[in-house]
Short mmCIF file of C-alpha atoms in Angstrom, two decimals:
data_model
loop_
_atom_site.label_atom_id
_atom_site.label_comp_id
_atom_site.label_asym_id
_atom_site.label_seq_id
_atom_site.Cartn_x
_atom_site.Cartn_y
_atom_site.Cartn_z
CA MET A 13 -20.74 21.42 18.09
CA ASP A 14 -20.74 24.60 20.16
CA SER A 15 -21.77 27.51 17.96
CA SER A 16 -19.03 29.57 19.62
CA ASP A 17 -16.38 27.28 18.12
CA SER A 18 -14.20 29.55 16.00
CA SER A 19 -12.05 26.81 14.43
CA PRO A 20 -11.74 27.21 10.66
CA LYS A 21 -14.11 25.14 8.54
CA MET A 22 -12.37 22.79 6.12
CA GLU A 23 -13.13 23.43 2.47
CA PRO A 24 -15.04 20.58 0.79
CA ILE A 25 -12.38 19.91 -1.84
CA ARG A 26 -8.65 20.57 -2.02
CA GLU A 27 -6.38 19.53 -4.87
CA MET A 28 -2.80 19.87 -6.00
CA LYS A 29 -0.54 18.74 -8.81
CA PHE A 30 3.03 18.14 -7.74
CA VAL A 31 6.51 17.40 -9.09
CA GLU A 32 8.16 16.36 -5.81
CA CYS A 33 7.07 13.86 -3.18
CA ASP A 34 7.77 16.42 -0.45
CA GLN A 35 4.82 18.38 -1.77
CA MET A 36 2.57 15.39 -1.11
CA THR A 37 3.72 15.22 2.50
CA GLU A 38 2.95 18.91 2.95
CA PHE A 39 -0.48 18.57 1.34
CA VAL A 40 -1.87 15.83 3.59
CA ARG A 41 -3.38 17.12 6.85
CA GLY A 42 -4.50 15.32 9.99
CA GLY A 43 -2.00 12.48 9.81
CA ASP A 44 1.67 11.69 10.31
CA GLY A 45 3.12 10.60 7.00
CA GLU A 46 6.03 10.74 4.61
CA PHE A 47 6.19 10.24 0.84
CA ILE A 48 9.59 9.26 -0.58
CA GLN A 49 10.51 9.03 -4.25
CA MET A 50 12.50 5.90 -5.09
CA GLY A 51 13.16 6.65 -8.78
CA ARG A 52 14.99 9.44 -10.58
CA GLY A 53 13.67 12.60 -12.17
CA SER A 54 10.39 14.32 -11.40
CA CYS A 55 7.78 12.61 -9.23
CA LEU A 56 4.70 13.73 -11.12
CA GLY A 57 1.24 13.26 -9.73
CA SER A 58 -1.81 14.80 -8.14
CA MET A 59 -3.82 14.63 -4.94
CA ARG A 60 -7.48 15.43 -4.34
CA GLN A 61 -8.91 15.63 -0.83
CA ILE A 62 -12.69 15.46 -0.39
CA ASN A 63 -14.05 16.41 3.03
CA LEU A 64 -17.44 15.03 4.03
CA GLU A 65 -18.91 15.19 7.53
CA GLY A 66 -17.43 12.16 9.28
CA LEU A 67 -15.46 11.00 6.24
CA GLU A 68 -12.34 12.26 4.51
CA MET A 69 -11.33 10.91 1.10
CA LEU A 70 -7.89 11.24 -0.45
CA PHE A 71 -7.32 10.36 -4.10
CA ALA A 72 -3.63 10.14 -5.02
CA GLU A 73 -1.97 9.39 -8.34
CA VAL A 74 1.82 9.09 -8.60
CA THR A 75 3.73 8.27 -11.79
CA ASP A 76 7.10 7.29 -10.32
CA THR A 77 7.98 4.56 -7.82
CA SER A 78 7.24 5.88 -4.35
CA PHE A 79 7.40 4.70 -0.75
CA VAL A 80 4.73 5.94 1.62
CA HIS A 81 4.72 5.57 5.40
CA ALA A 82 1.87 7.09 7.37
CA ALA A 83 -0.34 6.88 10.44
CA ALA A 84 -3.82 8.32 10.80
CA ASN A 85 -5.60 9.58 13.89
CA SER A 86 -6.59 6.73 16.23
CA ALA A 87 -10.21 7.98 16.15
CA ILE A 88 -10.35 7.19 12.41
CA GLU A 89 -10.98 3.86 10.68
CA VAL A 90 -8.81 3.86 7.56
CA VAL A 91 -9.69 1.97 4.39
CA HIS A 92 -7.31 1.94 1.41
CA LEU A 93 -8.60 1.26 -2.09
CA PRO A 94 -5.70 0.60 -4.49
CA LEU A 95 -7.22 1.00 -7.97
CA ARG A 96 -4.29 0.46 -10.32
CA TRP A 97 -0.50 0.26 -10.48
CA THR A 98 2.32 -0.92 -12.75
CA GLY A 99 4.32 -4.01 -11.81
CA GLU A 100 3.94 -4.89 -8.14
CA MET A 101 2.38 -3.11 -5.17
CA HIS A 102 3.42 -4.02 -1.64
CA TRP A 103 1.51 -2.99 1.46
CA ASN A 104 3.44 -3.57 4.69
CA GLY A 105 5.62 -5.96 2.74
CA ARG A 106 2.73 -8.02 1.38
CA ARG A 107 2.02 -8.13 -2.34
CA ILE A 108 -1.40 -6.82 -3.41
CA GLU A 109 -2.60 -8.87 -6.35
CA HIS A 110 -5.73 -7.05 -7.54
CA PRO A 111 -7.71 -3.83 -6.93
CA THR A 112 -9.30 -4.31 -3.54
CA GLY A 113 -10.00 -2.81 -0.14
CA ILE A 114 -7.54 -2.86 2.77
CA VAL A 115 -9.12 -2.12 6.16
CA TRP A 116 -6.44 -0.86 8.49
CA GLY A 117 -8.39 -0.01 11.64
CA LYS A 118 -7.32 0.60 15.23
CA ASP A 119 -3.59 0.90 14.64
CA PRO A 120 -3.59 2.66 11.28
CA GLU A 121 0.15 2.83 10.66
CA TRP A 122 1.09 1.47 7.27
CA SER A 123 3.62 1.56 4.44
CA ARG A 124 3.25 1.11 0.69
CA VAL A 125 5.61 0.75 -2.28
CA ALA A 126 4.24 1.05 -5.82
CA THR A 127 4.91 2.43 -9.28
CA ASP A 128 2.49 4.52 -11.34
CA SER A 129 -0.23 4.04 -8.74
CA SER A 130 -3.74 5.30 -8.20
CA VAL A 131 -5.16 4.92 -4.68
CA ILE A 132 -8.21 6.19 -2.81
CA THR A 133 -7.98 6.35 0.99
CA LEU A 134 -11.14 6.63 3.09
CA GLY A 135 -10.94 7.87 6.67
CA PHE A 136 -14.21 7.22 8.51
CA ARG A 137 -14.79 8.74 11.92
CA ARG A 138 -14.88 5.71 14.18
CA ASP A 139 -17.96 6.71 16.19
CA LEU A 140 -19.96 7.27 12.99
CA LEU A 141 -18.87 3.94 11.52
CA PHE A 142 -19.67 2.03 14.71
CA SER A 143 -23.09 3.62 15.27
CA THR A 144 -24.05 2.71 11.70
CA LEU A 145 -22.67 -0.81 12.10
CA GLU A 146 -24.72 -1.30 15.25
CA LYS A 147 -27.88 -0.34 13.34
CA TRP A 148 -26.98 -2.79 10.57
CA THR A 149 -26.20 -5.78 12.76
CA GLY A 150 -28.01 -5.14 16.05
CA ARG A 151 -24.81 -6.23 17.82
CA ASP A 152 -22.07 -4.54 19.78
CA PRO A 153 -19.92 -2.95 17.06
CA GLU A 154 -16.73 -3.63 19.03
CA GLU A 155 -17.50 -7.33 18.65
CA SER A 156 -18.86 -7.36 15.10
CA TRP A 157 -16.13 -5.17 13.56
CA ARG A 158 -13.17 -7.52 13.12
CA CYS A 159 -11.59 -5.90 10.10
CA ASP A 160 -8.23 -4.67 11.34
CA GLY A 161 -5.40 -5.46 8.95
CA GLN A 162 -7.60 -7.24 6.43
CA VAL A 163 -7.62 -7.43 2.64
CA LEU A 164 -11.04 -7.89 1.08
CA ASN A 165 -11.76 -10.72 -1.31
CA PRO A 166 -12.76 -9.69 -4.87
CA THR A 167 -16.50 -10.11 -4.25
CA ASP A 168 -19.29 -8.18 -5.97
CA GLU A 169 -19.57 -6.10 -2.79
CA THR A 170 -15.87 -5.19 -2.89
CA ARG A 171 -16.08 -4.27 -6.56
CA ASN A 172 -19.10 -2.11 -5.79
CA LEU A 173 -17.15 -0.29 -3.06
CA LEU A 174 -14.33 0.47 -5.51
CA LYS A 175 -16.82 1.57 -8.17
CA ARG A 176 -18.70 3.84 -5.77
CA ALA A 177 -15.48 5.48 -4.54
CA ARG A 178 -14.36 6.14 -8.13
CA GLU A 179 -17.76 7.65 -8.90
CA VAL A 180 -17.44 10.06 -5.98
CA VAL A 181 -14.00 11.20 -7.18
CA GLU A 182 -15.35 11.68 -10.70
CA LEU A 183 -18.32 13.66 -9.34
CA SER A 184 -15.96 15.91 -7.38
CA ILE A 185 -14.17 16.75 -10.64
CA ARG A 186 -17.31 17.18 -12.71
CA SER A 187 -19.54 18.97 -10.17
CA PRO A 188 -17.42 20.14 -7.20
CA GLU A 189 -20.09 22.60 -6.07
CA VAL A 190 -22.42 19.83 -4.79
CA PHE A 191 -19.92 18.90 -2.07
CA GLY A 192 -20.60 22.25 -0.43
CA LEU A 193 -24.24 21.25 0.15
CA PRO A 194 -24.52 19.49 3.55
CA LYS A 195 -27.46 17.28 2.54
CA VAL A 196 -25.81 16.06 -0.66
CA ALA A 197 -22.44 15.58 1.06
CA GLY A 198 -24.15 13.52 3.78
CA GLU A 199 -25.86 11.33 1.20
CA ILE A 200 -22.53 10.72 -0.56
CA ARG A 201 -20.86 9.84 2.74
CA ASP A 202 -23.67 7.44 3.69
CA SER A 203 -23.51 5.70 0.32
CA LEU A 204 -19.80 5.02 0.79
CA LEU A 205 -20.37 3.86 4.35
CA SER A 206 -23.12 1.48 3.20
CA SER A 207 -20.87 0.11 0.44
CA LEU A 208 -18.07 -0.50 2.95
CA LEU A 209 -20.32 -2.31 5.41
CA ALA A 210 -21.84 -4.43 2.63
CA ALA A 211 -18.33 -5.54 1.68
CA THR A 212 -17.00 -6.16 5.18
CA GLN A 213 -20.05 -7.85 6.72
CA GLU A 214 -20.28 -10.67 4.17
CA GLU A 215 -19.04 -14.09 5.28
CA GLU A 216 -15.62 -15.17 4.03
CA VAL A 217 -14.80 -11.67 2.87
CA PHE A 218 -11.18 -11.60 3.93
CA ALA A 219 -8.44 -13.05 1.78
CA ARG A 220 -5.76 -12.80 4.44
CA ARG A 221 -4.57 -10.78 7.43
CA LEU A 222 -1.80 -8.31 6.82
CA GLU A 223 1.21 -8.67 9.07
CA ARG A 224 1.60 -5.94 11.66
#
């Protein structure tokens, strides 16, 4: 980056507790999205955004039933990690049956309906993801990355990805100061990237393709 670039530097961690879904929409930056409450009363919840070089994490918890429709930047590979919910969760109309990973990819527009949900969203910069994938596989990443619209099977690798993402969120609550250290933040980012690639590069990893 040009040292003369005067654009503001994003803080490592942002967080907010909210009582209305409109507050969630205002909180999220860098994407086009809308959060709509489907129940009555207050829509209680919280959001935590963790900014790492080349990766942005968003941890969202919502108590009420909510509908989310969003689209990320086309230069970002989006991975959703639904951790828990009450009743049913539907992603683009398809029922999600267990905590898993959903790799959205090139056309990252999506919608979700869930009650009392906890979800981590990972947004990897596409060039970073692909350069790492090329090192892993030795192949053209455009050919070896076939993950768009896929739901991961509940393999050990998928469970490890979910576990690692939860650990990062917990670390950001317990020791937020470490995320301001570039070396540590880079190591955290690389560990998540490695966990993702381990899950997505296994054979037979995909349960099904989500409908576009």
